[in-house]
Coordinates of C-alpha atoms in Angstrom, one line a residue:
X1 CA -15.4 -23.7 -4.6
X2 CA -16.3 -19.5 -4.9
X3 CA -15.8 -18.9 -8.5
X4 CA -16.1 -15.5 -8.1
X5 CA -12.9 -15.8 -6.7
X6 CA -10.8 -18.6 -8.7
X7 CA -11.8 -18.2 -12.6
X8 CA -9.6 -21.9 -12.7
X9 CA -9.9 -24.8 -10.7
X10 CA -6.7 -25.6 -8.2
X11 CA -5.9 -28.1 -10.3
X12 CA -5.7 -26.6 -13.4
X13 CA -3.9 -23.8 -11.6
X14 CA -1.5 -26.2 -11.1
X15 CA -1.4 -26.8 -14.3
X16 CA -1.0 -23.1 -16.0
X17 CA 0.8 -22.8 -13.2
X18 CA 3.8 -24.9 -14.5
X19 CA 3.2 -23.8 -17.9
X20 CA 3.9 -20.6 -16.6
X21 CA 6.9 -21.1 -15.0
X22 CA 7.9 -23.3 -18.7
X23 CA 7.1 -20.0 -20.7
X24 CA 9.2 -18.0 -18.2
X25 CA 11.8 -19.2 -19.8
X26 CA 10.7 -19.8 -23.1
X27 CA 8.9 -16.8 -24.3
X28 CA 10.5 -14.3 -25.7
X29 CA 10.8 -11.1 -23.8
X30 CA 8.2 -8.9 -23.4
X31 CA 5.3 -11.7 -24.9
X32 CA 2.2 -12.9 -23.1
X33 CA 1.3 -16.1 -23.9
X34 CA -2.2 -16.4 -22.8
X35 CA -3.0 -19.6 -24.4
X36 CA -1.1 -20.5 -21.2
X37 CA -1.4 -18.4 -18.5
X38 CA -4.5 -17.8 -17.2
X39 CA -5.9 -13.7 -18.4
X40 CA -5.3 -11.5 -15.5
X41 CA -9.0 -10.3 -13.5
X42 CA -9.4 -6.5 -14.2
X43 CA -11.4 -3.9 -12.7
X44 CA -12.2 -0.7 -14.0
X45 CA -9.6 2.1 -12.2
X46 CA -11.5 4.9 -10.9
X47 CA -12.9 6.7 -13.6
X48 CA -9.7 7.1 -15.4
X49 CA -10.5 4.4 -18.5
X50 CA -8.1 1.9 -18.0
X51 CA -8.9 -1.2 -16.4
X52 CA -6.1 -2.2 -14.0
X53 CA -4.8 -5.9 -13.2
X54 CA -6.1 -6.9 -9.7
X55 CA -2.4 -7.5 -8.6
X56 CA -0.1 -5.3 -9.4
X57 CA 4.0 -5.3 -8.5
X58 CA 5.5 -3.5 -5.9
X59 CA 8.5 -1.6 -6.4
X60 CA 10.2 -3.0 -2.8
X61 CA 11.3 -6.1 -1.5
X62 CA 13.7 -7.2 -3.5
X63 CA 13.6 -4.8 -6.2
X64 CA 14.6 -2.3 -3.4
X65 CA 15.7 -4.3 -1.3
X66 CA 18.1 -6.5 -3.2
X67 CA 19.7 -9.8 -2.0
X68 CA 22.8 -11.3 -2.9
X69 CA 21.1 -13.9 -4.5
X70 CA 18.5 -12.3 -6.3
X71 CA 18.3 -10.3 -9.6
X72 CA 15.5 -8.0 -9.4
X73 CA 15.2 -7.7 -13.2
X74 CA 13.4 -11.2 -13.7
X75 CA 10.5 -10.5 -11.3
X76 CA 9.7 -7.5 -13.3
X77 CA 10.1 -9.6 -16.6
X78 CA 8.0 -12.3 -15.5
X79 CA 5.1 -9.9 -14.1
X80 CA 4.4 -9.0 -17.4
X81 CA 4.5 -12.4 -18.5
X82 CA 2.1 -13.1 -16.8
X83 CA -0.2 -10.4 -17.7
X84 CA 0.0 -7.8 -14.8
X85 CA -0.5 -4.4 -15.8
X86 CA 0.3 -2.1 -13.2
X87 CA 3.6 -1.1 -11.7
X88 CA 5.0 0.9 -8.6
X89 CA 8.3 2.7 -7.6
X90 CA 9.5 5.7 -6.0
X91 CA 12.6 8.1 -6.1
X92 CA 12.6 7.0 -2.5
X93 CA 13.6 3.0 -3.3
X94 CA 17.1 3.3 -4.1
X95 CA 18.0 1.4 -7.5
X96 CA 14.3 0.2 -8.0
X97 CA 13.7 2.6 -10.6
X98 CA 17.2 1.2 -12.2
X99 CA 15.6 -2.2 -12.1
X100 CA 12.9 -0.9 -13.9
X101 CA 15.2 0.7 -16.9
X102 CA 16.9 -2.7 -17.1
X103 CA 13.7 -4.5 -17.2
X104 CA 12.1 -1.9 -20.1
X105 CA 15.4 -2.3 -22.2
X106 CA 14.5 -6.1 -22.6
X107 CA 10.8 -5.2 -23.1
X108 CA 11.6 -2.7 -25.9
X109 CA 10.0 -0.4 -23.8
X110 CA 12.2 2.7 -24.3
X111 CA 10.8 5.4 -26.3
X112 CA 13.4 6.8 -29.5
X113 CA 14.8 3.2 -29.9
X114 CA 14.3 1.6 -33.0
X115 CA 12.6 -1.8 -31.2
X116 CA 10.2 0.8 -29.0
X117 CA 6.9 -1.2 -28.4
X118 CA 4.3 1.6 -28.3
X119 CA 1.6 -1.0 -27.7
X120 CA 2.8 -2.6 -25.0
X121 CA 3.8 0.8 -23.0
X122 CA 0.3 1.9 -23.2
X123 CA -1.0 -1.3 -22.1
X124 CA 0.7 -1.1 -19.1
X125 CA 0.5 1.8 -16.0
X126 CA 3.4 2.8 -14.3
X127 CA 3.5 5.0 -10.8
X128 CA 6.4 6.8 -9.5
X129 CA 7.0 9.0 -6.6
X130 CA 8.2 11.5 -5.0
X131 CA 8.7 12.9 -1.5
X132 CA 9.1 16.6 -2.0
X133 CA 6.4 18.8 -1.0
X134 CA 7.4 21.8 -2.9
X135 CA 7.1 22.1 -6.0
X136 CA 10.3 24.9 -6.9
X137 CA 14.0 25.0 -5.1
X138 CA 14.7 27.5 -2.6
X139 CA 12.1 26.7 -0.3
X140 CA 11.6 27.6 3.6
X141 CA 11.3 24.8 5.5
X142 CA 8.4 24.5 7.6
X143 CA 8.0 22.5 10.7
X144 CA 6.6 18.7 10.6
X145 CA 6.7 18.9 6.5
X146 CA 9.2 16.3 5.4
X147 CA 11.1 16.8 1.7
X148 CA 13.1 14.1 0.7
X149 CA 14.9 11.7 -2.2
X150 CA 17.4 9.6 -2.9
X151 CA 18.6 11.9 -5.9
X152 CA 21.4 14.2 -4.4
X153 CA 20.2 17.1 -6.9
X154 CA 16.9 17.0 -6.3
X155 CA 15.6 20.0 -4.7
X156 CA 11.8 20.0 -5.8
X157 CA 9.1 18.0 -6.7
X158 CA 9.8 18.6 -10.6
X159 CA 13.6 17.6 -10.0
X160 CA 12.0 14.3 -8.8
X161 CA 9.7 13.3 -12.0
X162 CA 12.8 13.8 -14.5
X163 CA 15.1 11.8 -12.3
X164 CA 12.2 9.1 -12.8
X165 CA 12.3 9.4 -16.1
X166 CA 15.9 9.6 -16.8
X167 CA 16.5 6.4 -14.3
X168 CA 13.5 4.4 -16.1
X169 CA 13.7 5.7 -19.7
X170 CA 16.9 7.4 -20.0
X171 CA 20.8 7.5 -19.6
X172 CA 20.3 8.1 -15.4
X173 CA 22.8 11.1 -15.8
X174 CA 19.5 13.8 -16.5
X175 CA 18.8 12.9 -20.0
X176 CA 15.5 11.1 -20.9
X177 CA 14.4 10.3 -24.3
X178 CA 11.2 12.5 -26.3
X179 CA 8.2 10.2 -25.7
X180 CA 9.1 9.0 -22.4
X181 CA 6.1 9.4 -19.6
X182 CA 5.1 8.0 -16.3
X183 CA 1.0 7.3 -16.2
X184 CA 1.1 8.7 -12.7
X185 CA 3.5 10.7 -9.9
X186 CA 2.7 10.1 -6.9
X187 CA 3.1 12.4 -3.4
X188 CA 4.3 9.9 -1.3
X189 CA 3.7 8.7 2.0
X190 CA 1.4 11.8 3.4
X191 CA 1.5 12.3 7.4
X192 CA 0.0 14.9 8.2
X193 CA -2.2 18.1 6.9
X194 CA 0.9 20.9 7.3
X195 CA 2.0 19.1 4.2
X196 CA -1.4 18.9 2.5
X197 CA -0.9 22.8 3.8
X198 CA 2.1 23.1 1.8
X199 CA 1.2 20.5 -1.6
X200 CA -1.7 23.2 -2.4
X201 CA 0.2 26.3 -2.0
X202 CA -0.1 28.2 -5.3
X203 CA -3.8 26.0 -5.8
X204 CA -5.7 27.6 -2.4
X205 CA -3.3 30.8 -2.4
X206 CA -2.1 33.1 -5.1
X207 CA 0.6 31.5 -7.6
X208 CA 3.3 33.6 -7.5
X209 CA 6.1 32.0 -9.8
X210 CA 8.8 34.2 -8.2
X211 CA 8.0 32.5 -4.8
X212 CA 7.1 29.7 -3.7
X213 CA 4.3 26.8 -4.0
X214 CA 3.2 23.9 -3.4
X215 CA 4.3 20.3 -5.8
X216 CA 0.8 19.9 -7.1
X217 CA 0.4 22.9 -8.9
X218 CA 4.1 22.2 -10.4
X219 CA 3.1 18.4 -11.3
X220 CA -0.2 20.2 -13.1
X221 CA 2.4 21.9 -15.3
X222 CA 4.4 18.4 -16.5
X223 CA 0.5 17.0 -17.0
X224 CA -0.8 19.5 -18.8
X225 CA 2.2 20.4 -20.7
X226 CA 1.7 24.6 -19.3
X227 CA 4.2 26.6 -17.3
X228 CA 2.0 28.1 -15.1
X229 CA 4.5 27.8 -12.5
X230 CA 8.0 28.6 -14.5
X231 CA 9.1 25.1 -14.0
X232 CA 7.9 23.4 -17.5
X233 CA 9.6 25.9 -19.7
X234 CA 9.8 23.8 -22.8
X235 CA 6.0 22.7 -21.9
X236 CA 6.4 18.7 -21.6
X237 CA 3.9 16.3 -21.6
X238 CA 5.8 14.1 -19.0
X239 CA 3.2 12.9 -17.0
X240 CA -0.6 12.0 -17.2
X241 CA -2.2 11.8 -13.6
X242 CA -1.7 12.8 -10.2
X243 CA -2.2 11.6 -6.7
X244 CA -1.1 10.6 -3.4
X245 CA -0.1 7.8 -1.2
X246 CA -0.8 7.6 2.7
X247 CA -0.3 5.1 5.4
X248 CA -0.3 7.3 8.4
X249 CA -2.7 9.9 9.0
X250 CA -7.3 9.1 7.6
X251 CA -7.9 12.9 8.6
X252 CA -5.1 14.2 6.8
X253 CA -5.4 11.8 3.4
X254 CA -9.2 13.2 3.8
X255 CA -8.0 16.8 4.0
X256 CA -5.9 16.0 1.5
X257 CA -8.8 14.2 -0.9
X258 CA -11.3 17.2 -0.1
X259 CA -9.4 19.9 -0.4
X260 CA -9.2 19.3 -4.5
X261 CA -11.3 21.7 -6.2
X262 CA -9.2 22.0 -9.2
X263 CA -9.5 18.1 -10.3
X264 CA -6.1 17.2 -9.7
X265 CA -6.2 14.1 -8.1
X266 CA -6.9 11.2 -10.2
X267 CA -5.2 8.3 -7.8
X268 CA -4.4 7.0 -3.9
X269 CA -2.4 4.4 -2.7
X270 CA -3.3 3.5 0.6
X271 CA -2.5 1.0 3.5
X272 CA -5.1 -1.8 3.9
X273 CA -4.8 -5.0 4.7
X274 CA -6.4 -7.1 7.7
X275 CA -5.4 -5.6 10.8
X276 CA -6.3 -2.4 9.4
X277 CA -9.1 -1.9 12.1
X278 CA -6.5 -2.1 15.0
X279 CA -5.7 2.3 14.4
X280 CA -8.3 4.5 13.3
X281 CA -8.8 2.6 9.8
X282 CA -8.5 3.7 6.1
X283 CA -11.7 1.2 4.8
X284 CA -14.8 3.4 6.5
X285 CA -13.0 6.8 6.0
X286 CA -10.6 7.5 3.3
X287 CA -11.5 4.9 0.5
X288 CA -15.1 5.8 0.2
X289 CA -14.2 9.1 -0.3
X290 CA -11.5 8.4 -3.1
X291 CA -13.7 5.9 -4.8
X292 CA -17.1 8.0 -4.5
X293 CA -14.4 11.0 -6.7
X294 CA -13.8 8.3 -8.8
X295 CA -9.9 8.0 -7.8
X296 CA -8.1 5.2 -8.9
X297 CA -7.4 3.3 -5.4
X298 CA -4.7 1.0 -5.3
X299 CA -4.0 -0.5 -2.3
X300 CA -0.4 -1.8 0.0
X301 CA 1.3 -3.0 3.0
X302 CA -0.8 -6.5 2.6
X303 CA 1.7 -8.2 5.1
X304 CA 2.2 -4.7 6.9
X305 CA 6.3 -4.4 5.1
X306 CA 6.6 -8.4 6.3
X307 CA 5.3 -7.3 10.0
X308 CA 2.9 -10.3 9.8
X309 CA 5.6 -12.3 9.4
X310 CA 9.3 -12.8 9.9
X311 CA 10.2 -8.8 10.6
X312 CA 9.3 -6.4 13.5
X313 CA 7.4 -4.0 13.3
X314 CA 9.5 -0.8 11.5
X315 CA 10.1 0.0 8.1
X316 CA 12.3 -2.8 6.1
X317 CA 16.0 -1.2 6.4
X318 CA 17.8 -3.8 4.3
X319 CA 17.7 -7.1 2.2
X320 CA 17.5 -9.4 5.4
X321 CA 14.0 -7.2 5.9
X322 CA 12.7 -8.9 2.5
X323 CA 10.0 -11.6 3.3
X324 CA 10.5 -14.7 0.8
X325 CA 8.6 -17.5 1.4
X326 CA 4.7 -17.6 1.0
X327 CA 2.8 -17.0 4.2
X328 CA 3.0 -18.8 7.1
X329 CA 1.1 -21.8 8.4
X330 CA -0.3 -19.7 11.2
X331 CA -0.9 -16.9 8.7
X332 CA -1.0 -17.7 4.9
X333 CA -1.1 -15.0 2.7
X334 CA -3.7 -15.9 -0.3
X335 CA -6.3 -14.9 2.2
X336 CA -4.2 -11.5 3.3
X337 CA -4.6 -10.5 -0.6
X338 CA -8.3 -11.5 -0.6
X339 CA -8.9 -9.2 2.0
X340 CA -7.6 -6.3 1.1
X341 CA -9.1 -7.2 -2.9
X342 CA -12.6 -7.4 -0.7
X343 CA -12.4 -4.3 0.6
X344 CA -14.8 -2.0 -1.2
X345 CA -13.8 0.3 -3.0
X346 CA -10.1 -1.0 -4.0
X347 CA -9.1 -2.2 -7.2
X348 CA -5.4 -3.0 -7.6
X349 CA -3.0 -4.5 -4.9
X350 CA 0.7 -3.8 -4.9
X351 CA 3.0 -6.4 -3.4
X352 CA 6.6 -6.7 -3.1
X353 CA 8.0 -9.8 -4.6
X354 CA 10.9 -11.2 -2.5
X355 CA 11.5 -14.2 -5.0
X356 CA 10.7 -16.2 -7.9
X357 CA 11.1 -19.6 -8.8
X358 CA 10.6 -22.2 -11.2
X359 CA 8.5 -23.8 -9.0
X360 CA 5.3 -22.3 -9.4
X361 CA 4.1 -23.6 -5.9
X362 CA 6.8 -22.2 -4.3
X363 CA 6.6 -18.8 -6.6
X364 CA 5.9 -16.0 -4.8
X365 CA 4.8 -13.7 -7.9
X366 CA 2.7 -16.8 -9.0
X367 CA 1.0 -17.4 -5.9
X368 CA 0.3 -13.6 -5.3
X369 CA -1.1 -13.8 -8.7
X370 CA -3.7 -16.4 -8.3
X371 CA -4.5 -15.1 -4.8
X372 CA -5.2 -12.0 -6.6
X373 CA -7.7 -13.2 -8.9
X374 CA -11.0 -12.6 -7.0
X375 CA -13.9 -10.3 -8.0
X376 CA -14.7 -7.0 -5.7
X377 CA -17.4 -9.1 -3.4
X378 CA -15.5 -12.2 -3.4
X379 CA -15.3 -12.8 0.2
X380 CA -17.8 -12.5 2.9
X381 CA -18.9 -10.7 5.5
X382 CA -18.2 -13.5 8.4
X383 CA -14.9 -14.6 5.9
X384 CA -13.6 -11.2 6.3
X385 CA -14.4 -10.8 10.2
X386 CA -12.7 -13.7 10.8
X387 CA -9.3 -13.1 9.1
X388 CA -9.4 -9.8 10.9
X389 CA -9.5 -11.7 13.8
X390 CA -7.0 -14.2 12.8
X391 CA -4.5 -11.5 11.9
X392 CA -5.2 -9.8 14.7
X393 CA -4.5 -12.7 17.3
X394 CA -1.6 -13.6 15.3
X395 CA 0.3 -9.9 14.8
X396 CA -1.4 -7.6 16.6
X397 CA 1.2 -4.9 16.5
X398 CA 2.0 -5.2 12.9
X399 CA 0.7 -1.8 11.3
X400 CA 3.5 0.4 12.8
X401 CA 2.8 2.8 10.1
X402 CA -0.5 3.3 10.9
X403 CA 0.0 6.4 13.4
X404 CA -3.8 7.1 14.6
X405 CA -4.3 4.7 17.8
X406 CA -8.1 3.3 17.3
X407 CA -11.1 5.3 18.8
X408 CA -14.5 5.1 19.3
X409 CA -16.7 7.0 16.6
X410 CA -16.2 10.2 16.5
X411 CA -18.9 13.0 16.9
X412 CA -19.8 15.3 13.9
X413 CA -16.7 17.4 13.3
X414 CA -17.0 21.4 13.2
X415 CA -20.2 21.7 13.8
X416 CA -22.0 25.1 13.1
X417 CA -25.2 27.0 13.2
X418 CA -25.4 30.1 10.9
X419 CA -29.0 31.5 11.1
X420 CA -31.4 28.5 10.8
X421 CA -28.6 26.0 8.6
X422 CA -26.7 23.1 10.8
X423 CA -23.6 22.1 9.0
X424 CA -20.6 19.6 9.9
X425 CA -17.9 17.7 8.5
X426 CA -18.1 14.4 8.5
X427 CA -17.7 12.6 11.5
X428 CA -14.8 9.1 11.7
X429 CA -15.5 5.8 11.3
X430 CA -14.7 3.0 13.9
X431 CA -15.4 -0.4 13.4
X432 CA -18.4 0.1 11.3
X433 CA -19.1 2.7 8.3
X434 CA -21.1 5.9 9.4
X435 CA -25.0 5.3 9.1
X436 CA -26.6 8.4 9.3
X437 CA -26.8 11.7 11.2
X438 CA -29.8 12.5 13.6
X439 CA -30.8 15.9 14.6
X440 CA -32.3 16.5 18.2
X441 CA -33.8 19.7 19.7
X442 CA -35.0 19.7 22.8
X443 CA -34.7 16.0 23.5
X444 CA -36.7 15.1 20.0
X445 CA -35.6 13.9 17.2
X446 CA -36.5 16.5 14.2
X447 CA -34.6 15.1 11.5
X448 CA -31.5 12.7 9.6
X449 CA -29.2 13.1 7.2
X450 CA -28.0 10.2 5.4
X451 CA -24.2 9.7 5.5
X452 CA -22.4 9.9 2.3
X453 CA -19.3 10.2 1.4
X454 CA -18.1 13.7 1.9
X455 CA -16.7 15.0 -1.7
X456 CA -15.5 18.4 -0.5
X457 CA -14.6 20.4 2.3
X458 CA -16.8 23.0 1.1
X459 CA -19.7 21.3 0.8
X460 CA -19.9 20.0 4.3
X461 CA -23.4 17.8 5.4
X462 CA -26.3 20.4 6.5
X463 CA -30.2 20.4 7.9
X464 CA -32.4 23.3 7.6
X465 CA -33.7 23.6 11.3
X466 CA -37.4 25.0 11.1
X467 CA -37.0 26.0 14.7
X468 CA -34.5 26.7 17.9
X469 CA -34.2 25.4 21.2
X470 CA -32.4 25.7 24.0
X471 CA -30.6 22.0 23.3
X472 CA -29.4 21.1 19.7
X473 CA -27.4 18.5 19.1
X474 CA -26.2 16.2 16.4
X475 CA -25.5 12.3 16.3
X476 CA -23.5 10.3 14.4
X477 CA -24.7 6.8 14.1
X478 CA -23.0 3.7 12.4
X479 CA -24.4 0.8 11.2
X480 CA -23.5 -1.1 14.2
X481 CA -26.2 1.4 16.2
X482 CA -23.1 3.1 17.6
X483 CA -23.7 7.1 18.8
X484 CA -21.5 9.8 19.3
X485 CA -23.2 13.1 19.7
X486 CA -22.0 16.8 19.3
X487 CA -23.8 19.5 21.3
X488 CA -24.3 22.8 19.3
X489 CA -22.2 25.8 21.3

């Protein structure tokens, strides 16, 4: 057995594992019992100082999704209990965020009350986000740039952070209590680079606070507690990072990564999960970038929204969408979560939990749990190749989301030469993760440049070129030998 990746034996997982589901109902609310339960894996997250449960729970499925049968509230309770530490929703999940309040009321987790357990809020990490580019009302609407909540008032990005807090912390009518925060806001679910156009208007353009801009430099305002922007005008503290979330578009959610001079970005939820080479794929493109800035990556759509399983391949729609059972034979899932916990560079998982029960083998929080405990190099090389291709053969349509069809390694992008200095943006990944760039004049090789992550825009890759000829061009290699050359116009 890898004990990298199982810290307990199956059997005494077993074990804790009915112990768990005993202290479920035992503890009191809010307690941890870890003479029980097995501690959590961590990994550091990003460089932001907090180190972040390998699983953490989705704000879907059933907490968005809600069955008759199921109250969402206990799968939030029983997360804690068993010691995860990070937790997701959106303004764009319908009564998730409600779930949350009635969760946090149990967990004396709602600042101003007499009961409020300090602690135990800043132990934890909670995410919301929202779906609105801009970051003031009145603003013109642009084509392919989507703005949207569930909250009928909303009409800005700003709008969207308070309705977070008044749903999770407050009365839900607008009021929210002195002390009450979210660790991170999200921009959710980026497609495309008009709207990375549009999130750093007022950052690359002047701010103008009788116009408009874009959400970031608004949501800089709520973290830094300034009203740069005229929309913080009692300067609030109300939230303490910023980032994005992407399943669509690796160019864009790289534009949008290296576009950040003005160290605003501090996390990325992204789409990974086994079939993630069948488009143009986020592990060799966009993660090695957020990681190499230090991002906190946490990473989604492990069973593509249920696509590798019981649902077709669209977004979930309603509560007969929500996967809840554990795998399939043909497909089980504790490898699906070891996959995308393999993949370098990501260090939380979110899942959606369609049920719990008190049996911990038929637990899908539990399960997810112990799947989740595996360490950053956990599987293999050949172990991950083949789930890819198990996945693959199984549900080969199931990343829907994923809008970029698959190509072939592209060539160095916007290439220049400016005097005697070569420079390019990094070229895209296939398959493999970039290599190396050669250089070529005349037929010979005069040089490489080592591929490395690409932090900025502005800094694009270069080569001093000690002479001309009549043929320059410049290759991108990957570490499968793969070329794709660029000839310099």
């Amino acid at each position: 057995m890898n004990q990298k990746k199982y810290p307990v034996s199956r059997r005494d997982f077993i074990k804790v594992s009915a112990a768990t589901t005993a202290a479920v109902s035992t503890m009191s609310l809010g307690a941890c019992n870890t003479e029980e339960v097995p501690a959590p894996m961590k990994r550091p997250f990003g460089k932001l100082g907090f180190n972040v449960t390998t699983l953490g729970l989705g704000g879907q499925a059933s907490i968005q999704w809600t069955p008759e049968d199921v109250d969402p509230v206990p799968i939030i309770l029983k997360a804690f209990e068993l010691g995860v530490n990070y937790f997701d929703t959106s303004n764009l999940y319908a009564k998730s965020q409600l779930h949350f309040h009635a969760a946090f009321e149990k967990l004396n987790l709602i600042p101003g009350k007499e009961n409020y357990n300090k602690t135990l809020r800043e132990s934890i990490w909670l995410t919301s986000k929202t779906g609105m580019r801009w970051g003031k009302p009145g603003w013109p609407e642009h084509e392919n740039v989507n703005n949207w909540s569930n909250g009928e008032n909303v009409k800005c990005a700003v709008d969207d952070v308070k309705r977070s807090l008044t749903q999770i912390f407050g009365d839900g009518e607008g009021n929210y209590p002195e002390g009450a925060y979210l660790d991170m806001v999200l921009c959710h679910t980026l497609h495309n680079t008009d709207e990375v156009d549009v999130l750093y208007e007022g950052l690359e353009t002047p701010l103008n606070p009788d116009g408009n801009f874009g959400a970031l430099v608004a949501l800089r305002d709520l973290r830094d507690g300034t009203n740069h922007t005229g929309m913080n005008p009692k300067e609030e503290k109300l939230i303490k990072h910023i980032g994005f979330s992407g399943h669509a578009n690796p160019p864009a959610m790289m534009d949008m990564i290296q576009r950040d001079e003005y160290g605003i970005l501090d996390g990325i939820l992204i789409a990974i999960n086994a079939n993630d080479k069948t488009k143009m794929n986020m592990q060799h493109n966009v993660i090695p970038i957020a990681e190499a800035k230090g991002m906190g990556v946490i990473g989604m759509k492990v069973f593509a929204d249920a696509a590798m399983y019981h649902k077709e391949p669209r977004w979930s729609q309603t509560p007969e969408d929500v996967f809840r059972e554990i795998g399939t034979a043909e497909l089980p899932s504790k490898p699906l979560i070891e996959y995308s916990l393999s993949t370098p560079g990501v260090h939380t998982l979110i899942i959606g939990i369609g049920h719990i029960d008190e049996d911990p083998m038929k637990c899908q929080l539990v399960q997810n749990f112990y799947a989740a405990q595996i360490t950053p190099d956990g599987m293999s090389a050949d172990e991950r190749k083949r789930i890819e291709e198990q996945a693959k053969a199984v549900k080969p349509k199931s990343n829907y989301f994923q809008a970029i069809d698959k190509e072939k390694l592209s060539t160095p992008r916007d290439l220049k030469l400016e005097a005697n200095k070569l420079t390019w943006q990094s070229a895209l990944a296939d398959e493999e993760p970039i290599s190396h760039y050669e250089i070529m004049v005349n037929g010979q090789l005069v040089g490489k440049v080592e591929h490395k992550p690409q932090l900025l825009k502005s800094k694009p890759f270069g080569f001093d070129l000690k002479e001309h000829g009549k043929e320059i061009i410049v290759v991108a290699v990957d570490k499968a030998g793969n070329r794709s050359e660029k000839l310099v116009v």
